[in-house]
Coordinates of C-alpha atoms and ligand atoms in Angstrom, one line a residue:
X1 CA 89.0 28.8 124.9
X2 CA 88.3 30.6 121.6
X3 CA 90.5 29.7 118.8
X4 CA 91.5 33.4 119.0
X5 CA 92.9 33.4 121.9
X6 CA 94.5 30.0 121.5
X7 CA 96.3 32.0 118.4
X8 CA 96.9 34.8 120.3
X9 CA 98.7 32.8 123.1
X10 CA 100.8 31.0 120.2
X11 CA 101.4 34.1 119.0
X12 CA 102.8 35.5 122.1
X13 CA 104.9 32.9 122.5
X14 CA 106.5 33.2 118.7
X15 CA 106.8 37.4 119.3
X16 CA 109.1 37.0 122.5
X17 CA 111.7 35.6 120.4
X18 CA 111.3 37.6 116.8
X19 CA 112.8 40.6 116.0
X20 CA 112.2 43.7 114.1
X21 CA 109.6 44.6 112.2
X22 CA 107.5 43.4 108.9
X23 CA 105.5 43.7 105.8
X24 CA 101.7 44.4 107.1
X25 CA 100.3 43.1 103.8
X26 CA 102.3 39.7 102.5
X27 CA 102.7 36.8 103.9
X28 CA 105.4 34.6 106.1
X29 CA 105.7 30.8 106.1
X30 CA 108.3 30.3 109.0
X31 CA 108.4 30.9 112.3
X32 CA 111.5 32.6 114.2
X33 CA 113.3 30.2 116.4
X34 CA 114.9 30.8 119.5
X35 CA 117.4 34.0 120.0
X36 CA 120.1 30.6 121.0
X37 CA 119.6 29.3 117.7
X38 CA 119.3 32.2 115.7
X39 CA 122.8 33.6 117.0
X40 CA 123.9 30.1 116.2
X41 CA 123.3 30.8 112.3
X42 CA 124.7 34.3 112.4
X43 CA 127.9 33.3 113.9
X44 CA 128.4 30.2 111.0
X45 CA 127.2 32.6 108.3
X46 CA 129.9 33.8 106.4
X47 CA 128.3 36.3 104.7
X48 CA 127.8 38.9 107.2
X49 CA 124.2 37.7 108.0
X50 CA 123.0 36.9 104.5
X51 CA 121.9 33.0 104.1
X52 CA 123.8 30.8 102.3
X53 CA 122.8 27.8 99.8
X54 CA 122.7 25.4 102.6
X55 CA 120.8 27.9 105.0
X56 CA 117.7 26.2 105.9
X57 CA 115.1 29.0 104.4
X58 CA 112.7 28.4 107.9
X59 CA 114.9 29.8 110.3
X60 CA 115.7 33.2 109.3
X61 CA 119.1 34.8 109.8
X62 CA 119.9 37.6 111.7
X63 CA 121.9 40.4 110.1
X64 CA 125.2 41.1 111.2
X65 CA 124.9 44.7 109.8
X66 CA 121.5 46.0 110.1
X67 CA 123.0 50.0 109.4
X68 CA 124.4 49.2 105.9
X69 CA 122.5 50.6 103.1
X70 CA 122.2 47.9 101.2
X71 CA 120.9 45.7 103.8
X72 CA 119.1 42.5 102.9
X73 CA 115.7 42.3 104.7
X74 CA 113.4 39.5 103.7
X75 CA 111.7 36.3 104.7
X76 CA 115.4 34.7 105.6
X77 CA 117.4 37.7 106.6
X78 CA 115.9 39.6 109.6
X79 CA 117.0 42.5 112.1
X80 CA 118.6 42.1 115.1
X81 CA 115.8 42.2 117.8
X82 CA 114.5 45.5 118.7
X83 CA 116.4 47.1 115.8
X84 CA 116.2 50.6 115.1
X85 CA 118.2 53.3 112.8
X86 CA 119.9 56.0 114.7
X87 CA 119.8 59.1 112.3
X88 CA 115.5 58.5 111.4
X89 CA 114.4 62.4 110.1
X90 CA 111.1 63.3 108.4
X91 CA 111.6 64.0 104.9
X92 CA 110.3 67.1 103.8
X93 CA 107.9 65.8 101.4
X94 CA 104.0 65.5 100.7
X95 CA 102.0 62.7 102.4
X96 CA 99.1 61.0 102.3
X97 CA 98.4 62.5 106.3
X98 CA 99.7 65.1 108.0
X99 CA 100.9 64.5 111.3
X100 CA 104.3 64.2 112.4
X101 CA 104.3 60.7 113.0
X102 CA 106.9 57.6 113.3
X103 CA 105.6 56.1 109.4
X104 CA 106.7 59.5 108.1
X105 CA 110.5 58.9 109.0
X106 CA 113.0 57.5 106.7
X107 CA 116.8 57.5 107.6
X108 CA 118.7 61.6 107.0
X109 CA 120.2 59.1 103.5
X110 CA 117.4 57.8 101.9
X111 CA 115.2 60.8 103.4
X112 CA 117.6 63.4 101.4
X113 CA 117.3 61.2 97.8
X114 CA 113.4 61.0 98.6
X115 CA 113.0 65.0 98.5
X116 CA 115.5 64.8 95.5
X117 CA 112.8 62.4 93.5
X118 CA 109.3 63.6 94.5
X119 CA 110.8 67.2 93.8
X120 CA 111.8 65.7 90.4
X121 CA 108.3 63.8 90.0
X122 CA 106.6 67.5 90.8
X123 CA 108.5 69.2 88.1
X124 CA 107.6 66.6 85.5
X125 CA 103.9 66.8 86.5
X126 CA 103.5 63.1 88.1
X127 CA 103.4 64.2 91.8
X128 CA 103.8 61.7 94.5
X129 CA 102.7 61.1 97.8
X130 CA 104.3 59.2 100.6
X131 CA 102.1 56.9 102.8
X132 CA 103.9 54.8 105.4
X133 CA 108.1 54.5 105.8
X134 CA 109.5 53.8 108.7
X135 CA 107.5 51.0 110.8
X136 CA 108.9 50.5 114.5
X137 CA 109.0 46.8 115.7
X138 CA 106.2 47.7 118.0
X139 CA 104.0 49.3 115.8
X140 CA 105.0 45.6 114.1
X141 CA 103.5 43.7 116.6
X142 CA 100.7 45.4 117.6
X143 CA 99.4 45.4 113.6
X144 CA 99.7 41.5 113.4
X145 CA 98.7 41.0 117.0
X146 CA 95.0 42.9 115.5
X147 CA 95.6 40.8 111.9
X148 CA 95.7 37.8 114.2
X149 CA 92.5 38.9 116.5
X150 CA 90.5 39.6 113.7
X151 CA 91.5 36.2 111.2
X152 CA 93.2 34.4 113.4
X153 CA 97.1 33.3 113.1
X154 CA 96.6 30.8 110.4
X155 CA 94.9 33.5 107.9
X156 CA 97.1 36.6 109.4
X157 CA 100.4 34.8 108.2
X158 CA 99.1 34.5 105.2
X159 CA 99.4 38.3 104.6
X160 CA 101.3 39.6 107.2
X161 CA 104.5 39.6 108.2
X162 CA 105.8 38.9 111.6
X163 CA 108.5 41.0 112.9
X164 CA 111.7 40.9 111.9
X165 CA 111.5 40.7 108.5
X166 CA 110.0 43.9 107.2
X167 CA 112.1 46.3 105.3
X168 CA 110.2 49.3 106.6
X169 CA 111.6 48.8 110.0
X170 CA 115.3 49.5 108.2
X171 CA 114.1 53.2 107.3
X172 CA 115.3 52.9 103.7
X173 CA 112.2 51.6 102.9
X174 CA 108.5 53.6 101.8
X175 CA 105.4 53.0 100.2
X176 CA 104.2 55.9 97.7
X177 CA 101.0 56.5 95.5
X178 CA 100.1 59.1 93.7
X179 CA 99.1 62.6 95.1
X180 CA 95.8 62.5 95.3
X181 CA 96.2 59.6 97.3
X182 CA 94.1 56.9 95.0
X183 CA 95.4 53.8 95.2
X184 CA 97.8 53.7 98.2
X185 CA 99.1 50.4 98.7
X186 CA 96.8 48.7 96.0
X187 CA 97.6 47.1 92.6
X188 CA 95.5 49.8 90.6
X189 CA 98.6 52.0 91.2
X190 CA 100.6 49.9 89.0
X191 CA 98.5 51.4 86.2
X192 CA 99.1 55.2 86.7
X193 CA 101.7 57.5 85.6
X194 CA 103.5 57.7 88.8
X195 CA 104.0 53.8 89.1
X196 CA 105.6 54.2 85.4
X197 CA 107.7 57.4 86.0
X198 CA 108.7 55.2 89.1
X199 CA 110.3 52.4 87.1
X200 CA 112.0 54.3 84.9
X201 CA 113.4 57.4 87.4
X202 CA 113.7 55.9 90.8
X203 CA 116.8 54.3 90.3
X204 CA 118.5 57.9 89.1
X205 CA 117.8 58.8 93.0
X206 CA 118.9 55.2 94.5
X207 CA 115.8 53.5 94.7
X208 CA 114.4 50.2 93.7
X209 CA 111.1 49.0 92.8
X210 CA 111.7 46.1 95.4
X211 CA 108.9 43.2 94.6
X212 CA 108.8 43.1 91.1
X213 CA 106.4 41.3 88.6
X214 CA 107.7 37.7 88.2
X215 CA 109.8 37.9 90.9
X216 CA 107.8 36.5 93.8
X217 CA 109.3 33.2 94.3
X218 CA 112.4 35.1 94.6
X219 CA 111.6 38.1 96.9
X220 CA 108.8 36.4 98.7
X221 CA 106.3 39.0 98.3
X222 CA 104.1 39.9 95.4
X223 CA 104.2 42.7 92.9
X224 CA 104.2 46.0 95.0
X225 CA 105.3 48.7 92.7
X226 CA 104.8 51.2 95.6
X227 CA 107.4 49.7 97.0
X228 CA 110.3 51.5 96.8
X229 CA 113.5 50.6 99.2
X230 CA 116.6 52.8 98.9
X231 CA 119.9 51.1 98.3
X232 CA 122.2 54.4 97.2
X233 CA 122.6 55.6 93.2
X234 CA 125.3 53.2 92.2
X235 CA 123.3 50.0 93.3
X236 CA 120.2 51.0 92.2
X237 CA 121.3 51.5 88.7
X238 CA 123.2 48.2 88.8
X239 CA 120.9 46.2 89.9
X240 CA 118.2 47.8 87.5
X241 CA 120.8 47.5 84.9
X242 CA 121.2 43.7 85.6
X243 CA 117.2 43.5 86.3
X244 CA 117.8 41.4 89.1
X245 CA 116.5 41.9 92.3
X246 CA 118.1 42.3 95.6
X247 CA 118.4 38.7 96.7
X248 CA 119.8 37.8 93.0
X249 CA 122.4 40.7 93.6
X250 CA 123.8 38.9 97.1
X251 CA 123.2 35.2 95.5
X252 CA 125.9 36.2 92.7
X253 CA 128.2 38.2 95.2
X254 CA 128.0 35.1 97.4
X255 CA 128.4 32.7 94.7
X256 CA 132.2 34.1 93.5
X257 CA 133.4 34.3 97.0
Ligands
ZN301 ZN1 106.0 48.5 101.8

């Protein structure tokens, strides 16, 4: 047997008991555990899914409230299995492709803000494009079932995510670049206009640059600032008022309780 398929047949095994969707271009360094086990740590979490100090970090959590806008999606905190939003609409905005397909849905919320902001980024000449949003759990697995036939499963986690643990499967979630479409999903888009009108605007129209620079150890991921994930107005400009990220937002919420 090829060590492909031996890593496809591990794989297999790991994707019949994660959940949700994931990042197609970080990496993961645990494996989900069984759906016993994981319903085990929801049930003793006592903060509605999020992990707690003395959560062991390689079994992640499942979310006890997958619909709430300012959901926690990362490495620790996953979706319930099979998870998807209930009011996904296409936002009326420009995109990198034109057909009406599942990556160009984002929840009726965050899809509403997003015409708000690339409308704003038109009129102050710095126009946008959108290039993936929503990500189903399927679409999921069938991108790191290929990662892991083409590198195997050792290199795919590495720089993929496995299910579960993506916050494009939440539909608040999308990656932009910049209306010409250079750059999509690369770190030369940190350099333009649009990545800068991002940091300082998004948060006016309840986004976040998610994975910021410096942050990694905390997020997980690298810098990605075409990352944006929609948490509503108020939170947005709290959290970029604070500059801390998402995680350091429900560390300190957990940590008065
Ligand atoms: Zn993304």
């Amino acid at each position: 047997m090829s060590k492909t398929s031996m890593a496809t047949m591990l794989l297999s095994a790991l994707l019949i008991t994660a959940s949700g969707c994931s990042h197609d271009d970080n990496s993961i360094d645990q494996e989900p555990t069984t759906q016993k086990e994981k319903s085990v740590q929801a049930e003793t979490s006592k903060t509605k899914g999020i992990a707690s100090a003395d959560h062991n970090p390689a079994v992640p959590v499942t979310v006890m409230d997958p619909d709430a806008i300012p959901v926690l999606i990362n490495k620790e905190n996953m979706l319930p299995d099979n998870y998807k939003p209930a009011d996904l609409v296409y936002p009326d905005v420009r995109f990198t492709f034109t057909e009406k397909i599942e990556k160009r849905m984002m929840r009726k919320e965050a899809a509403d803000a997003l015409e708000s902001l690339f409308q704003a980024a038109d009129e102050q000449g710095v126009p946008l494009a959108g290039v993936s949003a929503y990500r189903s759990q399927k679409t999921q697995t069938s991108l790191f079932n290929h990662y892991v036939e083409k590198d195997g499963l050792e290199a795919a986690l590495l720089y993929s995510a496995t299910p579960g643990t993506s916050e494009h499967q939440t539909g608040l979630a999308i990656d932009v670049t910049s209306s010409d479409g250079s750059c999509a999903v690369e770190d030369c888009f940190g350099k333009t206009d649009q990545a800068q009108w991002l940091v300082d605007n998004a948060p006016t129209y309840g986004f976040i640059i998610r994975y910021e620079e410096g942050k990694e150890s905390i997020t997980g991921y690298k810098y990605e600032p075409w990352h944006l994930r929609y948490v509503g107005q108020k939170l947005a400009q709290d959290l970029t008022d604070r500059g801390i990220t998402l995680e350091e937002y429900y560390q300190s919420n957990v940590a008065v309780k």
